[in-house]
Short mmCIF file of C-alpha atoms in Angstrom, two decimals:
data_model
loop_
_atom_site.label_atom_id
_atom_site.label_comp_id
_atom_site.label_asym_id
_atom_site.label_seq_id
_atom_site.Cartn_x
_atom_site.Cartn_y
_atom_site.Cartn_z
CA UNK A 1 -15.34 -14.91 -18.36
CA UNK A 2 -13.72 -17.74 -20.51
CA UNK A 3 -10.47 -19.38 -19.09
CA UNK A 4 -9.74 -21.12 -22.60
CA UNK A 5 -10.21 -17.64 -24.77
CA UNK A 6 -7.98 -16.24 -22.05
CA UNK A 7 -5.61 -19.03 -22.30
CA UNK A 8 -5.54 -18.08 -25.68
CA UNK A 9 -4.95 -14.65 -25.39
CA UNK A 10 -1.89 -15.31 -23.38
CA UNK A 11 -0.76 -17.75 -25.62
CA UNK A 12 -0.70 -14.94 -28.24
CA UNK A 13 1.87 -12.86 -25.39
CA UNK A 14 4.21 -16.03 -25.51
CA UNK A 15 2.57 -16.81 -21.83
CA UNK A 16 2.24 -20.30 -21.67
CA UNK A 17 -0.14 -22.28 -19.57
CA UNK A 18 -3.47 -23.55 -17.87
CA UNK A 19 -5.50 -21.35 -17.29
CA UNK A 20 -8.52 -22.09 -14.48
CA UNK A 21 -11.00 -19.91 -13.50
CA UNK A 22 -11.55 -19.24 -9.95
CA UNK A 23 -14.58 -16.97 -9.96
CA UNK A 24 -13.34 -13.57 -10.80
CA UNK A 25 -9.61 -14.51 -10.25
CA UNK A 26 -7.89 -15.96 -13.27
CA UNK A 27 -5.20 -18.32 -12.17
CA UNK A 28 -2.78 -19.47 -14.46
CA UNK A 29 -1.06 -23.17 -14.07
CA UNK A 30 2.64 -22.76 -15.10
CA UNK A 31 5.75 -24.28 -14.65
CA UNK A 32 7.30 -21.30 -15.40
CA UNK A 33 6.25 -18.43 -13.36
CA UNK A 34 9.33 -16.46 -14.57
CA UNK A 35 6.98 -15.65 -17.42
CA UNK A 36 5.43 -12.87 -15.39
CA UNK A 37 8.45 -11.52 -14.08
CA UNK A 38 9.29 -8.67 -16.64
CA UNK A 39 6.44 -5.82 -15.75
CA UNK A 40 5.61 -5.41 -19.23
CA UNK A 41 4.50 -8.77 -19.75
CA UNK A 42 2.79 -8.74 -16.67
CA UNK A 43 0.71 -5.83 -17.44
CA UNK A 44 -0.01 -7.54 -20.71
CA UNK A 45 -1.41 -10.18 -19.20
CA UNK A 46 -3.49 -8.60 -16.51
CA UNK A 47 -5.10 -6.62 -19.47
CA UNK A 48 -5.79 -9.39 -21.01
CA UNK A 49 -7.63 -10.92 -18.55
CA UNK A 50 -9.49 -8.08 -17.92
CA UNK A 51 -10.27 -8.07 -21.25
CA UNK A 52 -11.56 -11.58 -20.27
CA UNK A 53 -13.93 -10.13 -17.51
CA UNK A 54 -11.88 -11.66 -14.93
CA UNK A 55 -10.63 -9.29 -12.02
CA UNK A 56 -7.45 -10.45 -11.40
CA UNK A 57 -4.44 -12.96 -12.57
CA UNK A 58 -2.87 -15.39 -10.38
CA UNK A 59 -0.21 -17.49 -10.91
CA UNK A 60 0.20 -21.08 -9.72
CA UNK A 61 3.36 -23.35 -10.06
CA UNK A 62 2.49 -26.72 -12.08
CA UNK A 63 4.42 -29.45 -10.87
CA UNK A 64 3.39 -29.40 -7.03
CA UNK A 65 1.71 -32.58 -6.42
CA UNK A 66 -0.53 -31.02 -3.55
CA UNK A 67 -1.53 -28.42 -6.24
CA UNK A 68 -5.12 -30.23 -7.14
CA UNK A 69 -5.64 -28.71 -11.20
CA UNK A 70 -8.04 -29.51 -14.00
CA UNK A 71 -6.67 -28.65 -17.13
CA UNK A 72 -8.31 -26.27 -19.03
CA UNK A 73 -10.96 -26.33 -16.55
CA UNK B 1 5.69 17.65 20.62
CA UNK B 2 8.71 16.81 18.88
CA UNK B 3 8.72 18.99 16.23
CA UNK B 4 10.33 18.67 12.78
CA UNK B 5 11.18 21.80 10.85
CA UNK B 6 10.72 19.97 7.52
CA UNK B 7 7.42 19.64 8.22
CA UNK B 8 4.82 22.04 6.40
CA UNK B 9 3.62 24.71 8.42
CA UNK B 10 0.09 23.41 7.76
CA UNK B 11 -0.04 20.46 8.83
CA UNK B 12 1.29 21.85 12.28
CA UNK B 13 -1.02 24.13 12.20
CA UNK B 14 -3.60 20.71 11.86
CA UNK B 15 -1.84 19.28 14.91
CA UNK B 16 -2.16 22.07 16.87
CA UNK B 17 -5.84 22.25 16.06
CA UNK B 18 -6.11 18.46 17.03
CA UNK B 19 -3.99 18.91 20.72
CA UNK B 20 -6.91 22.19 20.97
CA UNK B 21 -9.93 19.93 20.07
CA UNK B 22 -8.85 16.98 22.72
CA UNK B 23 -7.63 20.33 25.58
CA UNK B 24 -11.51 21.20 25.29
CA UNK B 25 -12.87 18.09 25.35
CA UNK B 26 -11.10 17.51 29.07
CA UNK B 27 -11.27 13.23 28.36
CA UNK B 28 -11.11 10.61 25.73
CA UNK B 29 -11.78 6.88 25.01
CA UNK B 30 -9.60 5.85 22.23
CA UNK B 31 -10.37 3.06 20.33
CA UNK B 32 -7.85 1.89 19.56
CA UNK B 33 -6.08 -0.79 17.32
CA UNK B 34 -2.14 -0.18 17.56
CA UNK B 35 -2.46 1.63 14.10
CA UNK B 36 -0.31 4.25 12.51
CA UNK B 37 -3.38 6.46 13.11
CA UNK B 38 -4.94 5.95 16.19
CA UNK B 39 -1.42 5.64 18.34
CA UNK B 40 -0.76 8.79 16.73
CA UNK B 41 -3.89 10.11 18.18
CA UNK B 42 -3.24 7.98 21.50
CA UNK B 43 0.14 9.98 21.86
CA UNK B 44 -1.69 13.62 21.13
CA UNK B 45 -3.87 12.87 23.84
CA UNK B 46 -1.38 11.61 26.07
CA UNK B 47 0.51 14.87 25.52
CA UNK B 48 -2.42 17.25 25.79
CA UNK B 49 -4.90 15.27 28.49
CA UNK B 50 -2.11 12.88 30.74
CA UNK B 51 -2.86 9.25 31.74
CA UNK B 52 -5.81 10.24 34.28
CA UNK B 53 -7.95 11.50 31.46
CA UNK B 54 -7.11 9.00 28.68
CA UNK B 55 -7.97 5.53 28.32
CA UNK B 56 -7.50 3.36 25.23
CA UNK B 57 -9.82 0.47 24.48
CA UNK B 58 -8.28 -2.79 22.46
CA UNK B 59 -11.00 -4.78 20.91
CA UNK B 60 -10.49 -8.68 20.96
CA UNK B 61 -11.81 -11.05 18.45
CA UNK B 62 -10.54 -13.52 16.41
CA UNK B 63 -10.83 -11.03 13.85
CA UNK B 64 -7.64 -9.82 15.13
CA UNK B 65 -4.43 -11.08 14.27
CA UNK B 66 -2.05 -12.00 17.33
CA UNK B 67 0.87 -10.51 15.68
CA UNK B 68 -1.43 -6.86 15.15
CA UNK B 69 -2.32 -7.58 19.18
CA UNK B 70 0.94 -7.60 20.36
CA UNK B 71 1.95 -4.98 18.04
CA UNK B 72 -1.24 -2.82 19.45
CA UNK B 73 0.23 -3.27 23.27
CA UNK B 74 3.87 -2.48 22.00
CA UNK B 75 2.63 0.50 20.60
CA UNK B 76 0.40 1.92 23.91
CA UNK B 77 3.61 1.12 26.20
CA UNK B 78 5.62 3.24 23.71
CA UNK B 79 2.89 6.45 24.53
CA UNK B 80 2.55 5.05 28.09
CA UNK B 81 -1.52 4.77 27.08
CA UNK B 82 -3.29 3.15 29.86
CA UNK B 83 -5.21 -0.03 27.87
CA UNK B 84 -8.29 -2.26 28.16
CA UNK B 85 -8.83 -5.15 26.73
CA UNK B 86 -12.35 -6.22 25.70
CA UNK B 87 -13.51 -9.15 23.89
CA UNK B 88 -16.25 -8.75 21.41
CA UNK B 89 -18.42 -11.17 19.79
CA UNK B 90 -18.96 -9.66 16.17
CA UNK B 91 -18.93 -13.37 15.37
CA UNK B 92 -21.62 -14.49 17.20
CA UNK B 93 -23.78 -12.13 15.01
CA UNK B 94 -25.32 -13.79 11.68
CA UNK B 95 -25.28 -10.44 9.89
CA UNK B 96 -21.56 -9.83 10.27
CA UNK B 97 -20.27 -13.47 10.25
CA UNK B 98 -22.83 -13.97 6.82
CA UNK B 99 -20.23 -11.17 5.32
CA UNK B 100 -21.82 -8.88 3.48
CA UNK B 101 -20.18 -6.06 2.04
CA UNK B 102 -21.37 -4.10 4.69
CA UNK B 103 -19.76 -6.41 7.11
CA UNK B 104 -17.94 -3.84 8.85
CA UNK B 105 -20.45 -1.72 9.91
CA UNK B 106 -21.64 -4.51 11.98
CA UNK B 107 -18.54 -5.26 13.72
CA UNK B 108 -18.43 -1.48 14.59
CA UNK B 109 -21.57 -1.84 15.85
CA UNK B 110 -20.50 -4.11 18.34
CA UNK B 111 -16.97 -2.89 19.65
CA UNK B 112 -18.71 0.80 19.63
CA UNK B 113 -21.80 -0.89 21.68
CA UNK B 114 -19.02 -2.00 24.46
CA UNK B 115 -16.95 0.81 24.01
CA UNK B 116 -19.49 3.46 24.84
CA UNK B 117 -20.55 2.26 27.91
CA UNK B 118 -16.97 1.92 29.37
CA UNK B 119 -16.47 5.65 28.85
CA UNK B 120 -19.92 6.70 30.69
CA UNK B 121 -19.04 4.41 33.59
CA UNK B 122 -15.26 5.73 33.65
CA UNK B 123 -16.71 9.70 33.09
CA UNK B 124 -14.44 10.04 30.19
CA UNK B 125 -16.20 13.01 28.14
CA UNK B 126 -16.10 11.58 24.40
CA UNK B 127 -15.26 8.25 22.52
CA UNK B 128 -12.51 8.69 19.58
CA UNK B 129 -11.60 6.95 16.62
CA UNK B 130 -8.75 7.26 14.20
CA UNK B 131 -11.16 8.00 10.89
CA UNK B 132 -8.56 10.67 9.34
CA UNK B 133 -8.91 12.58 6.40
CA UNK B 134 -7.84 9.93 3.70
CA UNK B 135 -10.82 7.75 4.56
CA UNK B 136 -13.54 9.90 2.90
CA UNK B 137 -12.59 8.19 -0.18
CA UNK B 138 -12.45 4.88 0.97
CA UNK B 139 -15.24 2.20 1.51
CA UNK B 140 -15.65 2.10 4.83
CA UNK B 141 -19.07 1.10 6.44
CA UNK B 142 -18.13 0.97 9.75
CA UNK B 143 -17.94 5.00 9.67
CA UNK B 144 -22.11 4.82 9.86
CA UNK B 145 -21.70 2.55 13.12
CA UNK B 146 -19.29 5.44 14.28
CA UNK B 147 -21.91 8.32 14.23
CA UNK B 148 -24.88 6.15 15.21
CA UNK B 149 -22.89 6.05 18.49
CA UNK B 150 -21.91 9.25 18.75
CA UNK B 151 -17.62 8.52 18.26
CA UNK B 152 -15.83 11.35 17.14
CA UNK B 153 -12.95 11.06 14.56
CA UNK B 154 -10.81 14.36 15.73
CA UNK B 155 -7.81 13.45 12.93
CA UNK B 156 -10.75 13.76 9.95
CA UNK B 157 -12.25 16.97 11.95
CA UNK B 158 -8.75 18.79 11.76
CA UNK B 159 -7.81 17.73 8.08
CA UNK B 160 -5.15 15.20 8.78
CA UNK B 161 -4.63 13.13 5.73
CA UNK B 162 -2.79 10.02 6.06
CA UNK B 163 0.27 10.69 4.86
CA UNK B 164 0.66 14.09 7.55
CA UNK B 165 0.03 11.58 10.13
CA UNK B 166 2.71 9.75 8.98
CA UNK B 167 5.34 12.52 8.93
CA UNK B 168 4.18 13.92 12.18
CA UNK B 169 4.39 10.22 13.42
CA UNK B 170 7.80 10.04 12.43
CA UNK B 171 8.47 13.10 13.93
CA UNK B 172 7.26 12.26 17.41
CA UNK B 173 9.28 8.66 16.80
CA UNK B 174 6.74 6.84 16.95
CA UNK B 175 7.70 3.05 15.75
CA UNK B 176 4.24 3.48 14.04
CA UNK B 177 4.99 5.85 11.50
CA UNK B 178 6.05 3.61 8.52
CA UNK B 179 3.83 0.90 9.16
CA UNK B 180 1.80 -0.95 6.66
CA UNK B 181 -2.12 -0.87 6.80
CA UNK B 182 -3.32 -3.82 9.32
CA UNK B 183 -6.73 -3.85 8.70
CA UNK B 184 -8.52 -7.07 10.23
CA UNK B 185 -8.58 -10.75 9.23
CA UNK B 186 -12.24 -11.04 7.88
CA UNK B 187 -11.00 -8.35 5.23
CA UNK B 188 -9.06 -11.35 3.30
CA UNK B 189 -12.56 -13.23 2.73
CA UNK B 190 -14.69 -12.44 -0.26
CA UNK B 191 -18.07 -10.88 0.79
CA UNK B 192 -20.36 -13.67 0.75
CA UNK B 193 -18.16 -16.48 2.50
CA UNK B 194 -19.00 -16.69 5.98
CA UNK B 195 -16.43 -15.40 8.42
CA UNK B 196 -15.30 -18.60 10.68
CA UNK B 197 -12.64 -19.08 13.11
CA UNK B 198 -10.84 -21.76 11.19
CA UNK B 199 -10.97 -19.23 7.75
CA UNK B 200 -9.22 -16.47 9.63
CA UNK B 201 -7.01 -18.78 11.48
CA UNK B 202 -5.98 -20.20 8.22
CA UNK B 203 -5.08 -16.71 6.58
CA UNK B 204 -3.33 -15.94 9.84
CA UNK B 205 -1.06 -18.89 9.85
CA UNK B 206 -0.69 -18.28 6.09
CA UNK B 207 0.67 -14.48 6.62
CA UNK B 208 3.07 -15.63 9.53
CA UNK B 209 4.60 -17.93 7.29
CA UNK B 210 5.17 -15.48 4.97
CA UNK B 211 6.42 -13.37 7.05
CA UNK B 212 9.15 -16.09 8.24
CA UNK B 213 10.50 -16.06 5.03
CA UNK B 214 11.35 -12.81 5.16
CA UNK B 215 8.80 -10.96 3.12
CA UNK B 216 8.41 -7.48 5.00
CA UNK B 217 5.77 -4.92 4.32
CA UNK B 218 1.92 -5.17 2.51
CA UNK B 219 0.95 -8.87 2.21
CA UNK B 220 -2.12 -10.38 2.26
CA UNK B 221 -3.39 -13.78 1.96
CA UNK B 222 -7.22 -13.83 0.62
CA UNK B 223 -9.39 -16.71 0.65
CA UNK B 224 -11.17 -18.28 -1.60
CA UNK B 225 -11.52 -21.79 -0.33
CA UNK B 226 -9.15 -23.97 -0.80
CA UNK B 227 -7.46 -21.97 -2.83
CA UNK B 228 -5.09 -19.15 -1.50
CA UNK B 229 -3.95 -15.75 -2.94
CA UNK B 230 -1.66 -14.48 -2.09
CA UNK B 231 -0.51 -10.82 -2.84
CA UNK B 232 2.64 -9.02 -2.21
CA UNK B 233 4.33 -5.46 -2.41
CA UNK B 234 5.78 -5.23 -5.79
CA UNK B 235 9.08 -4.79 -5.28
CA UNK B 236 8.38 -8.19 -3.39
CA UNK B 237 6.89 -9.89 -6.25
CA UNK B 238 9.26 -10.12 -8.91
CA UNK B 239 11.15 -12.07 -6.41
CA UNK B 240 8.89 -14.67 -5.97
CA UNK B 241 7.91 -15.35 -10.10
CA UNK B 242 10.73 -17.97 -10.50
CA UNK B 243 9.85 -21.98 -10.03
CA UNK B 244 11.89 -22.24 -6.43
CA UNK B 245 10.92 -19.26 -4.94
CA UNK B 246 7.32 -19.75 -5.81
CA UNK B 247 7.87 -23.38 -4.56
CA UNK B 248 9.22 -21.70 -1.05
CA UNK B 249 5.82 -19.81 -0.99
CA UNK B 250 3.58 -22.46 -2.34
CA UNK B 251 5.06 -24.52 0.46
CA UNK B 252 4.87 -21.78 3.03
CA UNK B 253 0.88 -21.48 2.78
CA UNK B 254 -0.09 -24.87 2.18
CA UNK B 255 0.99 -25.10 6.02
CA UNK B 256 -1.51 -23.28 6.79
CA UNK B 257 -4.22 -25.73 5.31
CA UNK B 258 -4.73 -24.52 1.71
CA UNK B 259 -4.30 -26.96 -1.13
CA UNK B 260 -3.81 -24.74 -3.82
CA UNK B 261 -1.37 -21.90 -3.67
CA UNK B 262 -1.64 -18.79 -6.29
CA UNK B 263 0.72 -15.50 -6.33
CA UNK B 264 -1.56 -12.59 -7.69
CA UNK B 265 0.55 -11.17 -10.49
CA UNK B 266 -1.25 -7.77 -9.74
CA UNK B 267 0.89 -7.41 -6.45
CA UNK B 268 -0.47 -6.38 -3.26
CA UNK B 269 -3.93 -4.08 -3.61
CA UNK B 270 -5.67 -2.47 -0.69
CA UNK B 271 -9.07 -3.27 -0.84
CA UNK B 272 -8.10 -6.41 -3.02
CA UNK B 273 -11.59 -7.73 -2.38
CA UNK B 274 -13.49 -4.97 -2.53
CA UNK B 275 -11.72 -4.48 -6.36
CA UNK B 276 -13.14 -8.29 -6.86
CA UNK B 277 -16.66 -7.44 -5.90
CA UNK B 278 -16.84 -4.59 -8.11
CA UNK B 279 -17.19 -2.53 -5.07
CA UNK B 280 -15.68 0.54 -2.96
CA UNK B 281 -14.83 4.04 -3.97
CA UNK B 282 -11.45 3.49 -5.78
CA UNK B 283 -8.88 0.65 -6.15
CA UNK B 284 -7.20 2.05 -3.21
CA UNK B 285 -9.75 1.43 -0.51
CA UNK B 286 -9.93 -1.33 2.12
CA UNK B 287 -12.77 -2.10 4.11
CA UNK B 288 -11.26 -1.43 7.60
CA UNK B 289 -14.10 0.06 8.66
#
């Protein structure tokens, strides 16, 4: 499992953001969790983090203060 | 019963085997949880055996949600079930509260170790679950704790899937018959993090926060430390991908003690953590025993 190829990967789907690795959850660090919204894009991106090894994809709103994040962790 | 003409002749035919099977055993324990199953089976034997011969048991722990206890006593007034109450101490026991992914079988271990005994000393003449059909597929360890201690699951021996005992729910108007899956607590920790108190507290107060928002049907909060993830029915989901709802939610669950606040763009999945540890029969499973 590799947050950064993953990060990548989504990059390549116009999905923009962190992405940290939670053990097999993949959470992605956006400020714009709209990104996700359409299904299509969503499905892209939980393939693609299968493709990553990773069991799941999570999204997490940047921006929160409370919301402790290491970028590119 | 209350029967419904649109339902299939064979699945009647099912219920009328199941009112037989509980006629010739004379008296049951139910164990019961308040579940679309087993208050369907609570009301069967309420109709077939009357309140003299039935008794239903309610096992406390802090494995069980208050919300799914109250809903569990709302449910045996609506069948008039005469209920017990009975703590059990499945987390005093290092082998369930270790959770391993057979952590169910030893929490069935212990409600079915109290259980027993109460229908011996009451002369009730068998101990039922509400295992159906549908479950064969599932993960469920607790099922081995079941026939170790001799508990019958009448809905499985007659055929009933889940979705008949829906319908036939629905026909008896039962307020059980659309409700989502409840299965306990400890099933929104990953297999490997010890079961506390304060962990299943936490997802509790998470879930009822959620649920003052207004988000109806499956939801689940899993932990995974300090991090929480949440998952939600998908027609509830696509609501909650923009920055203020997610905000709301983040918000919501941090109240509850987490730090970190994740939506699971998957959407709600039974068995969520089963799927995680590469475990269970299908996607669709839940370890609810």
């Amino acid at each position: 499992m590799s947050s950064s190829a993953l990060r990548e990967a989504l990059e390549a789907l116009q999905i923009h953001g962190d992405v940290v690795a939670h053990g097999p959850v993949a959470v992605l660090v956006t400020a714009h969790p709209e990104q996700l919204a359409e299904p299509t894009a969503r499905e892209s991106a939980l393939r693609a983090a299968a493709a990553h090894g990773f069991r799941t994809l999570a999204v997490e709103l940047l921006g929160d203060a409370h919301n402790a994040h290491v970028p590119g962790a | 019963m209350t029967a419904d003409h649109r339902i299939d002749e064979r699945t009647l035919a099912k219920e009328r085997a199941l009112l037989d099977w509980l006629a010739a055993r004379g008296s049951v324990l139910v164990g019961f949880s308040g579940g679309v199953d087993s208050t369907y089976l609570a009301a069967c034997a309420m109709e077939t055996l009357g309140a003299d011969r039935v008794l239903g048991v309610i096992g406390r722990s802090a494995s069980l949600s208050e919300a799914q206890l109250t809903t569990a006593r709302d449910a045996a007034g609506q069948v008039g079930l005469p209920v017990l109450e009975l703590d059990t101490e499945e987390m005093s026991d290092p082998r369930y509260a270790s959770n391993p992914g057979n952590r169910c079988y030893f929490c069935k271990t212990e409600l079915w170790t109290r259980l027993v005994p109460v229908a011996r000393a009451r002369g009730l003449a068998v101990v039922i679950d509400g295992t159906n059909a549908s479950d064969g597929a599932d993960y469920r360890p607790g099922a081995a704790a079941a026939r170790e201690h001799g508990v019958e699951s009448p809905l499985a021996v007659v055929g009933l899937t889940k979705d008949e005992i829906r319908e036939l729910s629905r026909a008896r108007r039962l307020r059980t018959w659309a409700q989502p899956s409840a299965p306990c607590l400890a099933s929104r920790i990953p297999y490997g993090t010890a079961v506390t108190p304060e962990r299943l507290r936490a997802v509790e107060q998470a879930e009822q926060a959620l649920r003052a928002l207004g988000i109806d049907g499956d939801l689940r909060v899993r932990h995974h430390g300090a991090l929480a993830r949440v998952e939600l029915a998908p027609d509830e989901l696509v609501a909650w991908l923009h920055g203020a709802a997610l905000s709301r939610l983040t918000a919501a669950v941090r109240t509850a003690g987490f730090s970190r606040v994740a939506l699971d763009a998957r959407g709600f999945c039974s068995g969520g953590l089963n799927v995680l540890a590469g475990i269970g029969a299908s996607a669709g499973s839940e370890t609810v025993g």
